[in-house]
CSV table of C-alpha atoms and ligand atoms in Angstrom, one decimal:
chain,number,residue,atom,x,y,z
A,2,MET,CA,-127.4,23.0,86.6
A,3,THR,CA,-124.5,24.8,85.1
A,4,THR,CA,-120.8,24.4,85.7
A,5,THR,CA,-119.3,27.8,86.6
A,6,PRO,CA,-115.7,29.1,86.1
A,7,HIS,CA,-115.6,28.9,89.9
A,8,THR,CA,-113.5,26.0,91.3
A,9,VAL,CA,-112.6,24.8,94.7
A,10,THR,CA,-109.1,23.6,95.4
A,11,LEU,CA,-108.5,20.4,97.4
A,12,THR,CA,-105.1,20.0,98.9
A,13,ASP,CA,-103.6,16.8,100.4
A,14,ASP,CA,-101.6,18.2,103.3
A,15,ALA,CA,-99.6,14.9,103.5
A,16,THR,CA,-98.2,15.1,99.9
A,17,GLY,CA,-98.8,18.8,99.0
A,18,ARG,CA,-100.7,17.7,95.8
A,19,SER,CA,-103.8,19.7,95.0
A,20,TRP,CA,-106.7,19.4,92.6
A,21,LYS,CA,-109.2,21.9,91.3
A,22,LEU,CA,-112.8,20.7,91.7
A,23,PRO,CA,-115.5,22.3,89.5
A,24,VAL,CA,-118.4,24.1,91.2
A,25,MET,CA,-121.9,23.8,89.8
A,26,GLU,CA,-124.8,26.2,90.5
A,27,GLY,CA,-128.5,25.7,90.5
A,28,SER,CA,-131.2,28.2,89.9
A,29,THR,CA,-131.2,29.1,93.6
A,30,GLY,CA,-129.8,27.6,96.8
A,31,PRO,CA,-126.2,26.6,97.7
A,32,ASN,CA,-123.7,25.7,94.9
A,33,VAL,CA,-122.3,22.2,94.9
A,34,ILE,CA,-118.8,20.9,94.4
A,35,ASP,CA,-118.7,18.4,91.6
A,36,ILE,CA,-116.8,15.4,93.0
A,37,ARG,CA,-117.8,12.8,90.3
A,38,LYS,CA,-114.2,12.5,89.1
A,39,LEU,CA,-112.7,12.7,92.6
A,40,TYR,CA,-111.8,9.1,93.1
A,41,GLY,CA,-110.4,8.7,89.6
A,42,GLU,CA,-108.2,11.7,89.9
A,43,THR,CA,-107.3,11.7,93.6
A,44,GLY,CA,-107.8,8.2,94.9
A,45,PHE,CA,-110.0,9.6,97.7
A,46,PHE,CA,-113.7,9.0,98.4
A,47,THR,CA,-115.8,11.5,100.4
A,48,HIS,CA,-117.4,10.3,103.7
A,49,ASP,CA,-120.9,11.7,104.4
A,50,PRO,CA,-123.1,9.3,106.4
A,51,GLY,CA,-126.7,10.6,106.3
A,52,PHE,CA,-125.9,12.7,103.2
A,53,THR,CA,-125.8,15.8,105.3
A,54,SER,CA,-123.6,17.6,102.8
A,55,THR,CA,-124.2,15.6,99.6
A,56,SER,CA,-126.4,16.4,96.7
A,57,SER,CA,-127.5,13.0,95.2
A,58,CYS,CA,-129.1,14.2,92.0
A,59,GLU,CA,-130.1,17.2,89.9
A,60,SER,CA,-133.8,18.1,90.4
A,61,LYS,CA,-136.3,20.8,89.2
A,62,ILE,CA,-139.2,19.7,91.3
A,63,THR,CA,-139.0,21.1,94.9
A,64,PHE,CA,-136.8,23.7,96.6
A,65,ILE,CA,-136.4,24.1,100.3
A,66,ASP,CA,-134.5,26.9,102.1
A,67,GLY,CA,-134.4,25.4,105.5
A,68,ASP,CA,-132.9,28.5,107.2
A,69,LYS,CA,-135.7,30.8,106.0
A,70,GLY,CA,-138.4,28.1,106.2
A,71,ILE,CA,-139.3,28.2,102.5
A,72,LEU,CA,-140.8,25.3,100.6
A,73,LEU,CA,-141.5,25.8,96.9
A,74,HIS,CA,-142.9,23.2,94.4
A,75,ARG,CA,-141.8,24.2,90.9
A,76,GLY,CA,-141.4,27.7,92.3
A,77,TYR,CA,-144.8,28.0,94.0
A,78,PRO,CA,-144.9,28.5,97.8
A,79,ILE,CA,-146.5,25.7,99.7
A,80,ALA,CA,-148.9,28.0,101.6
A,81,GLU,CA,-150.2,29.4,98.3
A,82,LEU,CA,-150.7,25.9,96.8
A,83,ALA,CA,-152.5,24.7,100.0
A,84,GLU,CA,-154.8,27.7,99.9
A,85,LYS,CA,-155.5,28.1,96.2
A,86,SER,CA,-154.8,24.7,94.5
A,87,ASP,CA,-156.0,21.1,94.9
A,88,PHE,CA,-154.1,17.9,95.4
A,89,LEU,CA,-154.5,16.5,91.9
A,90,GLU,CA,-153.4,19.9,90.4
A,91,VAL,CA,-150.3,19.8,92.7
A,92,ALA,CA,-149.6,16.2,91.6
A,93,TYR,CA,-149.7,17.5,87.9
A,94,LEU,CA,-147.5,20.4,88.8
A,95,LEU,CA,-144.9,18.1,90.4
A,96,GLN,CA,-145.0,15.7,87.5
A,97,PHE,CA,-144.9,18.2,84.6
A,98,GLY,CA,-143.4,21.4,85.9
A,99,GLU,CA,-146.3,23.7,85.2
A,100,LEU,CA,-149.8,24.2,86.5
A,101,PRO,CA,-152.3,22.6,84.1
A,102,ASP,CA,-154.6,24.7,81.9
A,103,PRO,CA,-158.3,23.8,82.1
A,104,VAL,CA,-158.1,21.3,79.3
A,105,GLN,CA,-155.0,19.6,80.7
A,106,LYS,CA,-156.5,19.5,84.2
A,107,LYS,CA,-159.7,17.8,82.9
A,108,GLU,CA,-157.6,15.3,81.0
A,109,TRP,CA,-155.4,14.6,84.0
A,110,ILE,CA,-158.3,14.1,86.3
A,111,LYS,CA,-159.9,11.7,83.8
A,112,ASN,CA,-156.6,9.8,83.5
A,113,ILE,CA,-156.3,9.4,87.3
A,114,THR,CA,-160.0,8.6,88.0
A,115,TYR,CA,-160.0,6.0,85.2
A,116,HIS,CA,-157.6,3.9,87.4
A,117,THR,CA,-159.1,4.2,90.9
A,118,MET,CA,-160.3,0.6,91.1
A,119,VAL,CA,-157.9,-2.2,91.9
A,120,HIS,CA,-157.9,-5.6,90.3
A,121,GLU,CA,-160.6,-7.6,92.2
A,122,GLN,CA,-158.1,-10.4,92.9
A,123,LEU,CA,-155.9,-7.9,94.8
A,124,SER,CA,-158.6,-7.7,97.5
A,125,THR,CA,-157.9,-11.3,98.4
A,126,PHE,CA,-154.4,-10.4,99.5
A,127,PHE,CA,-155.9,-8.5,102.5
A,128,ASN,CA,-157.2,-11.8,103.9
A,129,GLY,CA,-153.7,-13.0,104.2
A,130,PHE,CA,-153.0,-10.3,106.9
A,131,ARG,CA,-154.1,-10.5,110.5
A,132,ARG,CA,-156.9,-8.0,111.4
A,133,ASP,CA,-154.5,-6.3,113.8
A,134,ALA,CA,-151.8,-5.8,111.2
A,135,HIS,CA,-150.4,-2.3,111.0
A,136,PRO,CA,-151.9,-0.7,107.9
A,137,MET,CA,-148.4,0.4,106.8
A,138,ALA,CA,-147.4,-3.3,106.8
A,139,ILE,CA,-150.4,-4.0,104.6
A,140,MET,CA,-149.5,-1.1,102.3
A,141,CYS,CA,-145.9,-2.3,101.9
A,142,GLY,CA,-147.3,-5.6,100.7
A,143,VAL,CA,-150.2,-4.6,98.5
A,144,VAL,CA,-148.4,-1.7,96.7
A,145,GLY,CA,-145.5,-4.1,95.9
A,146,ALA,CA,-148.1,-6.6,94.8
A,147,LEU,CA,-149.4,-4.2,92.1
A,148,SER,CA,-146.3,-5.3,90.1
A,149,ALA,CA,-148.0,-8.7,89.8
A,150,PHE,CA,-151.2,-7.2,88.3
A,151,TYR,CA,-150.3,-4.4,85.9
A,152,HIS,CA,-147.7,-5.9,83.6
A,153,ASP,CA,-148.6,-3.4,80.9
A,154,SER,CA,-147.1,-0.6,83.0
A,155,THR,CA,-143.9,-2.1,84.3
A,156,ASP,CA,-141.6,-1.5,81.3
A,157,ILE,CA,-139.6,1.4,82.5
A,158,HIS,CA,-138.0,2.0,79.1
A,159,ASP,CA,-141.4,2.7,77.6
A,160,GLU,CA,-142.5,6.3,78.3
A,161,ASN,CA,-146.2,5.6,77.8
A,162,GLN,CA,-146.0,2.7,80.3
A,163,ARG,CA,-144.2,4.9,82.8
A,164,GLU,CA,-146.9,7.5,82.5
A,165,ILE,CA,-149.7,4.9,83.0
A,166,ALA,CA,-147.8,3.5,86.1
A,167,CYS,CA,-147.9,7.0,87.6
A,168,HIS,CA,-151.6,7.4,86.9
A,169,ARG,CA,-152.2,4.0,88.5
A,170,LEU,CA,-150.2,4.7,91.6
A,171,ILE,CA,-151.8,8.1,92.3
A,172,ALA,CA,-155.2,6.7,91.5
A,173,LYS,CA,-155.0,3.4,93.5
A,174,MET,CA,-153.3,4.6,96.7
A,175,PRO,CA,-156.5,6.1,98.2
A,176,THR,CA,-158.4,2.9,97.3
A,177,LEU,CA,-155.7,0.7,98.9
A,178,ALA,CA,-155.4,2.9,101.9
A,179,ALA,CA,-159.1,2.9,102.5
A,180,MET,CA,-159.1,-0.9,102.0
A,181,ALA,CA,-156.4,-1.3,104.7
A,182,PHE,CA,-158.5,0.9,107.0
A,183,LYS,CA,-161.7,-1.1,106.3
A,184,PHE,CA,-159.9,-4.4,106.8
A,185,ALA,CA,-158.9,-3.4,110.3
A,186,LEU,CA,-162.4,-2.4,111.1
A,187,GLY,CA,-163.9,-5.6,109.7
A,188,GLN,CA,-166.1,-3.6,107.4
A,189,PRO,CA,-166.7,-4.3,103.6
A,190,PHE,CA,-164.4,-2.6,101.1
A,191,VAL,CA,-166.1,0.4,99.4
A,192,TYR,CA,-165.6,0.8,95.7
A,193,PRO,CA,-164.4,4.3,94.5
A,194,GLN,CA,-166.9,6.8,93.1
A,195,ASN,CA,-165.3,8.7,90.2
A,196,SER,CA,-167.8,11.5,90.4
A,197,LEU,CA,-166.2,12.6,93.6
A,198,SER,CA,-163.0,14.7,94.0
A,199,TYR,CA,-159.8,12.9,95.0
A,200,ALA,CA,-160.1,13.8,98.7
A,201,GLU,CA,-163.9,13.3,98.8
A,202,ASN,CA,-163.5,9.9,97.2
A,203,PHE,CA,-161.0,8.8,99.8
A,204,LEU,CA,-163.2,9.9,102.7
A,205,TYR,CA,-166.1,8.1,101.1
A,206,MET,CA,-164.2,4.9,100.7
A,207,ALA,CA,-162.8,5.2,104.3
A,208,PHE,CA,-166.0,6.2,106.2
A,209,SER,CA,-169.1,5.1,104.3
A,210,VAL,CA,-170.8,1.8,105.0
A,211,PRO,CA,-173.3,0.0,102.7
A,212,ALA,CA,-176.0,0.2,105.4
A,213,GLU,CA,-176.3,4.0,105.4
A,214,PRO,CA,-176.1,7.0,103.1
A,215,TYR,CA,-172.8,8.9,103.5
A,216,ARG,CA,-172.7,12.7,103.4
A,217,ILE,CA,-169.4,14.2,102.6
A,218,ASN,CA,-168.6,17.2,104.8
A,219,PRO,CA,-167.0,19.8,102.5
A,220,VAL,CA,-164.9,21.4,105.2
A,221,LEU,CA,-163.4,18.0,106.1
A,222,ALA,CA,-162.9,17.1,102.4
A,223,ARG,CA,-161.1,20.4,101.9
A,224,ALA,CA,-159.0,19.8,105.0
A,225,MET,CA,-158.1,16.3,103.7
A,226,ASP,CA,-157.1,17.7,100.4
A,227,LYS,CA,-154.9,20.4,102.1
A,228,ILE,CA,-153.2,17.7,104.2
A,229,PHE,CA,-152.5,15.8,101.0
A,230,ILE,CA,-151.0,18.9,99.4
A,231,LEU,CA,-148.8,19.5,102.4
A,232,HIS,CA,-147.4,16.0,102.2
A,233,ALA,CA,-147.1,15.8,98.4
A,234,ASP,CA,-143.4,16.2,98.1
A,235,HIS,CA,-140.3,17.3,100.0
A,236,GLU,CA,-137.3,16.9,97.7
A,237,GLN,CA,-134.7,14.3,98.5
A,238,ASN,CA,-136.0,13.0,101.9
A,239,ALA,CA,-135.3,9.4,103.0
A,240,SER,CA,-138.3,7.8,101.2
A,241,THR,CA,-137.9,9.8,97.9
A,242,SER,CA,-134.2,8.9,97.9
A,243,THR,CA,-135.2,5.3,98.5
A,244,VAL,CA,-137.5,5.4,95.5
A,245,ARG,CA,-134.8,6.9,93.4
A,246,LEU,CA,-132.1,4.4,94.6
A,247,ALA,CA,-134.4,1.4,94.1
A,248,SER,CA,-135.4,2.6,90.7
A,249,SER,CA,-131.8,3.2,89.6
A,250,SER,CA,-131.4,-0.6,89.3
A,251,GLY,CA,-134.2,-0.7,86.8
A,252,ALA,CA,-136.8,-2.1,89.2
A,253,ASN,CA,-140.5,-1.7,88.3
A,254,PRO,CA,-142.4,1.4,89.5
A,255,PHE,CA,-144.7,-0.5,92.0
A,256,ALA,CA,-141.8,-2.2,93.7
A,257,CYS,CA,-140.0,1.2,93.9
A,258,ILE,CA,-143.0,2.9,95.6
A,259,ALA,CA,-143.3,0.0,98.0
A,260,ALA,CA,-139.7,0.6,98.9
A,261,GLY,CA,-140.5,4.3,99.5
A,262,ILE,CA,-143.4,3.3,101.8
A,263,THR,CA,-141.1,1.1,103.9
A,264,SER,CA,-138.7,4.0,104.4
A,265,LEU,CA,-141.5,6.5,105.2
A,266,TRP,CA,-142.8,4.2,107.9
A,267,GLY,CA,-139.9,5.0,110.4
A,268,PRO,CA,-140.6,7.4,113.3
A,269,ALA,CA,-137.8,9.7,112.2
A,270,HIS,CA,-139.7,10.2,108.9
A,271,GLY,CA,-143.4,9.8,108.2
A,272,GLY,CA,-144.0,7.6,111.2
A,273,ALA,CA,-143.5,10.7,113.3
A,274,ASN,CA,-147.2,11.8,113.0
A,275,GLU,CA,-148.3,8.6,114.8
A,276,ALA,CA,-145.4,9.1,117.4
A,277,VAL,CA,-146.5,12.7,118.1
A,278,LEU,CA,-150.0,11.7,119.0
A,279,LYS,CA,-148.8,8.9,121.2
A,280,MET,CA,-146.5,11.4,122.9
A,281,LEU,CA,-149.2,13.9,123.5
A,282,MET,CA,-151.5,11.3,124.9
A,283,GLU,CA,-148.7,10.1,127.2
A,284,ILE,CA,-148.1,13.7,128.4
A,285,GLY,CA,-151.8,13.8,129.3
A,286,SER,CA,-151.8,17.2,130.9
A,287,LYS,CA,-150.0,20.5,130.6
A,288,ASP,CA,-148.3,20.2,133.9
A,289,ARG,CA,-146.2,17.3,132.7
A,290,ILE,CA,-144.7,19.4,129.8
A,291,PRO,CA,-141.6,20.6,131.8
A,292,GLU,CA,-140.8,16.9,132.6
A,293,ILE,CA,-141.1,15.9,129.0
A,294,VAL,CA,-139.0,18.8,127.7
A,295,ARG,CA,-136.3,17.9,130.3
A,296,ARG,CA,-136.3,14.3,129.0
A,297,ALA,CA,-136.0,15.5,125.4
A,298,LYS,CA,-132.9,17.6,126.4
A,299,ASP,CA,-131.2,14.8,128.4
A,300,LYS,CA,-128.3,13.3,126.5
A,301,ASN,CA,-128.6,10.1,128.4
A,302,ASP,CA,-132.3,9.6,127.4
A,303,SER,CA,-133.1,8.5,123.9
A,304,PHE,CA,-136.4,10.3,124.0
A,305,ARG,CA,-136.9,13.1,121.5
A,306,LEU,CA,-139.8,15.6,121.2
A,307,MET,CA,-141.6,14.0,118.3
A,308,GLY,CA,-142.8,16.4,115.6
A,309,PHE,CA,-139.9,18.7,116.4
A,310,GLY,CA,-136.7,19.2,114.4
A,311,HIS,CA,-135.8,18.6,110.8
A,312,ARG,CA,-132.7,17.8,108.9
A,313,VAL,CA,-133.3,20.7,106.5
A,314,TYR,CA,-135.5,23.2,108.3
A,315,LYS,CA,-133.7,25.3,110.9
A,316,ASN,CA,-136.8,27.5,111.1
A,317,TYR,CA,-140.5,26.9,111.4
A,318,ASP,CA,-141.6,24.3,108.9
A,319,PRO,CA,-144.0,26.2,106.6
A,320,ARG,CA,-146.2,23.2,106.3
A,321,ALA,CA,-146.7,23.2,110.1
A,322,LYS,CA,-148.1,26.7,110.0
A,323,VAL,CA,-150.8,25.7,107.4
A,324,MET,CA,-151.4,22.5,109.4
A,325,GLN,CA,-152.0,24.4,112.6
A,326,GLN,CA,-154.6,26.6,110.9
A,327,THR,CA,-156.2,23.6,109.3
A,328,CYS,CA,-156.3,21.9,112.7
A,329,ARG,CA,-158.3,24.9,114.1
A,330,GLU,CA,-160.7,24.8,111.1
A,331,VAL,CA,-161.4,21.0,111.5
A,332,LEU,CA,-161.9,21.2,115.2
A,333,ALA,CA,-164.3,24.1,114.8
A,334,GLU,CA,-166.3,22.3,112.1
A,335,LEU,CA,-166.5,19.3,114.4
A,336,GLY,CA,-167.6,21.4,117.3
A,337,ILE,CA,-164.6,20.4,119.4
A,338,LYS,CA,-164.1,23.4,121.5
A,339,ASN,CA,-161.3,22.5,123.9
A,340,ASP,CA,-159.3,19.6,122.6
A,341,PRO,CA,-156.9,18.6,125.3
A,342,LEU,CA,-154.4,17.3,122.8
A,343,LEU,CA,-154.4,20.5,120.8
A,344,GLU,CA,-154.0,22.5,124.0
A,345,THR,CA,-151.1,20.3,125.2
A,346,ALA,CA,-149.5,20.5,121.7
A,347,MET,CA,-149.7,24.3,121.7
A,348,GLU,CA,-148.3,24.6,125.2
A,349,LEU,CA,-145.5,22.2,124.4
A,350,GLU,CA,-144.7,24.3,121.3
A,351,ARG,CA,-144.7,27.5,123.4
A,352,VAL,CA,-142.4,26.0,126.1
A,353,ALA,CA,-140.0,24.4,123.6
A,354,LEU,CA,-139.7,27.5,121.5
A,355,GLN,CA,-138.6,29.5,124.5
A,356,ASP,CA,-136.1,26.9,125.7
A,357,ASP,CA,-132.4,27.6,125.1
A,358,TYR,CA,-131.8,23.9,124.0
A,359,PHE,CA,-134.4,24.1,121.2
A,360,ILE,CA,-133.4,27.7,120.3
A,361,GLU,CA,-129.7,26.9,120.0
A,362,LYS,CA,-130.3,23.7,118.0
A,363,LYS,CA,-133.0,25.5,115.9
A,364,LEU,CA,-135.6,22.9,116.5
A,365,TYR,CA,-139.1,23.9,115.4
A,366,PRO,CA,-142.4,22.1,115.0
A,367,ASN,CA,-142.4,20.1,111.7
A,368,VAL,CA,-145.3,19.0,109.5
A,369,ASP,CA,-146.1,16.0,111.8
A,370,PHE,CA,-146.7,18.1,114.9
A,371,TYR,CA,-150.3,19.0,114.3
A,372,SER,CA,-151.4,16.6,111.6
A,373,GLY,CA,-152.2,13.8,114.0
A,374,ILE,CA,-154.6,15.9,116.0
A,375,ILE,CA,-156.6,16.7,112.8
A,376,LEU,CA,-156.6,13.2,111.5
A,377,ARG,CA,-157.8,11.8,114.9
A,378,ALA,CA,-160.6,14.4,115.0
A,379,MET,CA,-161.6,13.3,111.5
A,380,GLY,CA,-161.9,9.7,112.7
A,381,PHE,CA,-158.7,8.1,111.7
A,382,PRO,CA,-156.9,5.8,114.1
A,383,MET,CA,-153.2,6.6,114.8
A,384,SER,CA,-152.1,3.6,112.7
A,385,MET,CA,-153.6,5.2,109.6
A,386,PHE,CA,-151.7,8.5,109.9
A,387,THR,CA,-148.5,7.4,108.1
A,388,VAL,CA,-150.7,5.6,105.5
A,389,LEU,CA,-152.2,9.0,104.6
A,390,PHE,CA,-148.7,10.5,104.4
A,391,ALA,CA,-147.7,7.7,101.9
A,392,LEU,CA,-150.9,8.2,99.9
A,393,ALA,CA,-150.0,11.9,99.4
A,394,ARG,CA,-146.3,11.5,99.0
A,395,THR,CA,-146.9,9.1,96.1
A,396,ALA,CA,-147.4,12.2,93.9
A,397,GLY,CA,-143.9,13.3,94.8
A,398,TRP,CA,-142.4,9.8,94.5
A,399,VAL,CA,-143.7,9.3,91.0
A,400,ALA,CA,-142.6,12.8,89.9
A,401,HIS,CA,-139.0,12.1,91.1
A,402,TRP,CA,-139.2,8.6,89.6
A,403,GLN,CA,-140.1,10.1,86.2
A,404,GLU,CA,-137.5,12.9,86.5
A,405,GLN,CA,-134.8,10.3,87.0
A,406,PHE,CA,-135.5,8.9,83.6
A,407,ARG,CA,-135.0,12.3,82.0
A,408,GLU,CA,-131.5,12.6,83.3
A,409,LYS,CA,-128.7,12.4,80.7
A,410,GLU,CA,-126.7,10.1,83.0
A,411,GLN,CA,-128.5,6.9,83.9
A,412,LYS,CA,-126.4,5.4,86.7
A,413,ILE,CA,-127.2,2.8,89.3
A,414,GLY,CA,-126.9,4.3,92.7
A,415,ARG,CA,-124.0,2.8,94.5
A,416,PRO,CA,-122.5,4.6,97.4
A,417,ARG,CA,-119.0,3.7,98.6
A,418,GLN,CA,-117.9,3.2,102.2
A,419,LEU,CA,-115.1,3.8,104.7
A,420,TYR,CA,-114.2,0.2,105.6
A,421,THR,CA,-113.1,-0.3,109.2
A,422,GLY,CA,-113.3,-4.1,109.4
A,423,ALA,CA,-110.7,-6.8,109.5
A,424,VAL,CA,-108.0,-6.8,106.8
A,425,GLU,CA,-107.3,-9.9,104.8
A,426,ARG,CA,-106.4,-13.0,106.9
A,427,SER,CA,-106.4,-16.8,106.4
A,428,PHE,CA,-109.3,-19.0,107.3
A,429,VAL,CA,-108.9,-20.8,110.6
A,430,PRO,CA,-110.2,-24.5,110.7
A,431,LEU,CA,-112.9,-25.1,113.4
A,432,ASP,CA,-110.7,-27.3,115.6
A,433,GLN,CA,-108.0,-24.5,115.8
A,434,ARG,CA,-110.3,-21.8,116.8
A,435,LYS,CA,-110.2,-20.7,120.5
B,509,CMC,N1,-136.0,16.5,120.4
B,509,CMC,C1,-134.8,16.7,121.1
B,509,CMC,N2,-133.6,16.9,120.5
B,509,CMC,C2,-133.6,16.8,119.2
B,509,CMC,C3,-134.7,16.6,118.4
B,509,CMC,C4,-135.9,16.4,119.0
B,509,CMC,N3,-137.0,16.2,118.3
B,509,CMC,N4,-134.3,16.6,117.1
B,509,CMC,C5,-133.0,16.9,117.1
B,509,CMC,N5,-132.5,17.0,118.3
B,509,CMC,C6,-131.2,17.3,118.7
B,509,CMC,C7,-130.3,16.0,118.6
B,509,CMC,O1,-130.2,15.3,119.8
B,509,CMC,C8,-129.0,16.6,118.2
B,509,CMC,O2,-128.3,17.1,119.4
B,509,CMC,P1,-126.7,17.1,119.5
B,509,CMC,O3,-126.2,18.0,118.4
B,509,CMC,O4,-126.5,17.7,120.9
B,509,CMC,O5,-126.3,15.7,119.3
B,509,CMC,C9,-129.3,17.9,117.4
B,509,CMC,O6,-130.7,18.2,117.8
B,509,CMC,C10,-129.3,17.5,115.9
B,509,CMC,O7,-130.1,16.4,115.7
B,509,CMC,P2,-129.8,15.3,114.6
B,509,CMC,O8,-130.5,14.0,115.0
B,509,CMC,O9,-128.3,15.2,114.4
B,509,CMC,O10,-130.5,15.9,113.3
B,509,CMC,P3,-131.0,15.2,112.0
B,509,CMC,O11,-131.0,16.2,111.0
B,509,CMC,O12,-130.1,13.9,111.8
B,509,CMC,O13,-132.4,14.6,112.4
B,509,CMC,C11,-134.8,14.5,112.7
B,509,CMC,C12,-133.6,15.2,112.0
B,509,CMC,C13,-136.1,14.9,112.1
B,509,CMC,C14,-134.6,13.0,112.4
B,509,CMC,C15,-134.8,14.8,114.2
B,509,CMC,O14,-134.9,16.2,114.4
B,509,CMC,C16,-135.8,14.0,115.0
B,509,CMC,O15,-135.6,12.9,115.3
B,509,CMC,N6,-137.0,14.6,115.2
B,509,CMC,C17,-138.1,13.9,115.8
B,509,CMC,C18,-138.8,13.0,114.8
B,509,CMC,C19,-139.7,13.8,113.8
B,509,CMC,O16,-140.4,14.7,114.2
B,509,CMC,N7,-139.5,13.4,112.5
B,509,CMC,C20,-140.3,14.0,111.4
B,509,CMC,C21,-139.5,14.8,110.5
B,509,CMC,S1,-140.5,15.9,109.4
B,509,CMC,C22,-141.4,14.8,108.4
B,509,CMC,C23,-140.6,13.8,107.6
B,509,CMC,O17,-139.5,14.1,107.2
B,509,CMC,O18,-141.2,12.8,107.4
């Protein structure tokens, strides 16, 4: 980020005083007004609930042009990464800024696979949960609990420990996610197999049982890997910002990622993939689509079309395009010819994209619109969808977590507020209160 000679003048119309604010420019995307000294110099704060106009940090990891529907990781378009790369390579790219050469890739895979197992005692945590616990509730608990097991990677001031924490988090998320799945099914946990690829290993831990040999379907493994790539990072979304904010206090990495998982769980964020499928099932048949679209447009109805709209994208989410294609590949591989859910989804998309409300508000399908259909066809229950999102997003979370430590300015995140409550008043004793 560079400060330009360009400034913006802020004038207080009440007093006529004015201040020049520096403008900073990134490598691409909108410039930002540097307001770090605003309060000290003017006595004003800015007010921006939801951070709709606020850059919270400087980052080199991911770029989104929401108007054009562009998503780049370290400069590489998401569709190209999904087609030509693999998830662990993307995780490396996010972390280190460049694609690995063959030696670096081998070393990176070795470092990750070395940590795929979890401490045996951690498995006893699962028994503390009800069998019908939501797997995201389990993930919030067990990922935070990693802090209690891996003391040699919680010193955030030690670069080596930070690196090992990243390896551990990327490596253990599939194991923990598969354990959460197995726990709900009442099946035994399956240990990781380090000879398998990242996605293959996850499918193996999720779907194999000790009683039978398990054959990995390469088409499904590739689709799983693509889904992981599509969810790996998305710049300063709610969960990534949560990880950054939690970490700014000096909290340990496992606790920070657990915080990210809690934020991701909400239906406005990662929980939308589960909500989309529930919505499609509720719609049931194409003839109910007009009614559902009417409800989504009704100001007096809180219902929204799940999997539609995005804070940043005002165009087609480029991840949704790849997801739609992957959906077709998976359904074809599984011999599912006419999936009623896919048909409902495609018709809903068609109707919404022709509707003035969605056109005016620039509401397009997002990454969550098609992912649930694929995951369901692969055999995952709805409750696991957001867990898979969390598994993949861990690559982005740890990259942002690491980037934060490389910033010159290490500051605890501490937003201010516009206070609208009671002004100072005297305490009223209980017997005098009416
Ligand atoms: N259906 C109907 N109307 C919508 C929708 C929708 N899905 N999304 C936004 N709108 C309307 C909204 O009512 C508002 O209208 P008005 O200006 O008349 O008040 C306008 O569009 C702008 O919406 P907003 O809530 O101010 O926009 P936002 O940027 O704060 O919210 C969003 C973004 C993703 C939370 C929202 O579009 C939404 O709730 N979508 C459904 C949930 C969803 O699919 N979430 C997944 C997001 S992508 C993956 C991820 O980030 O994890």
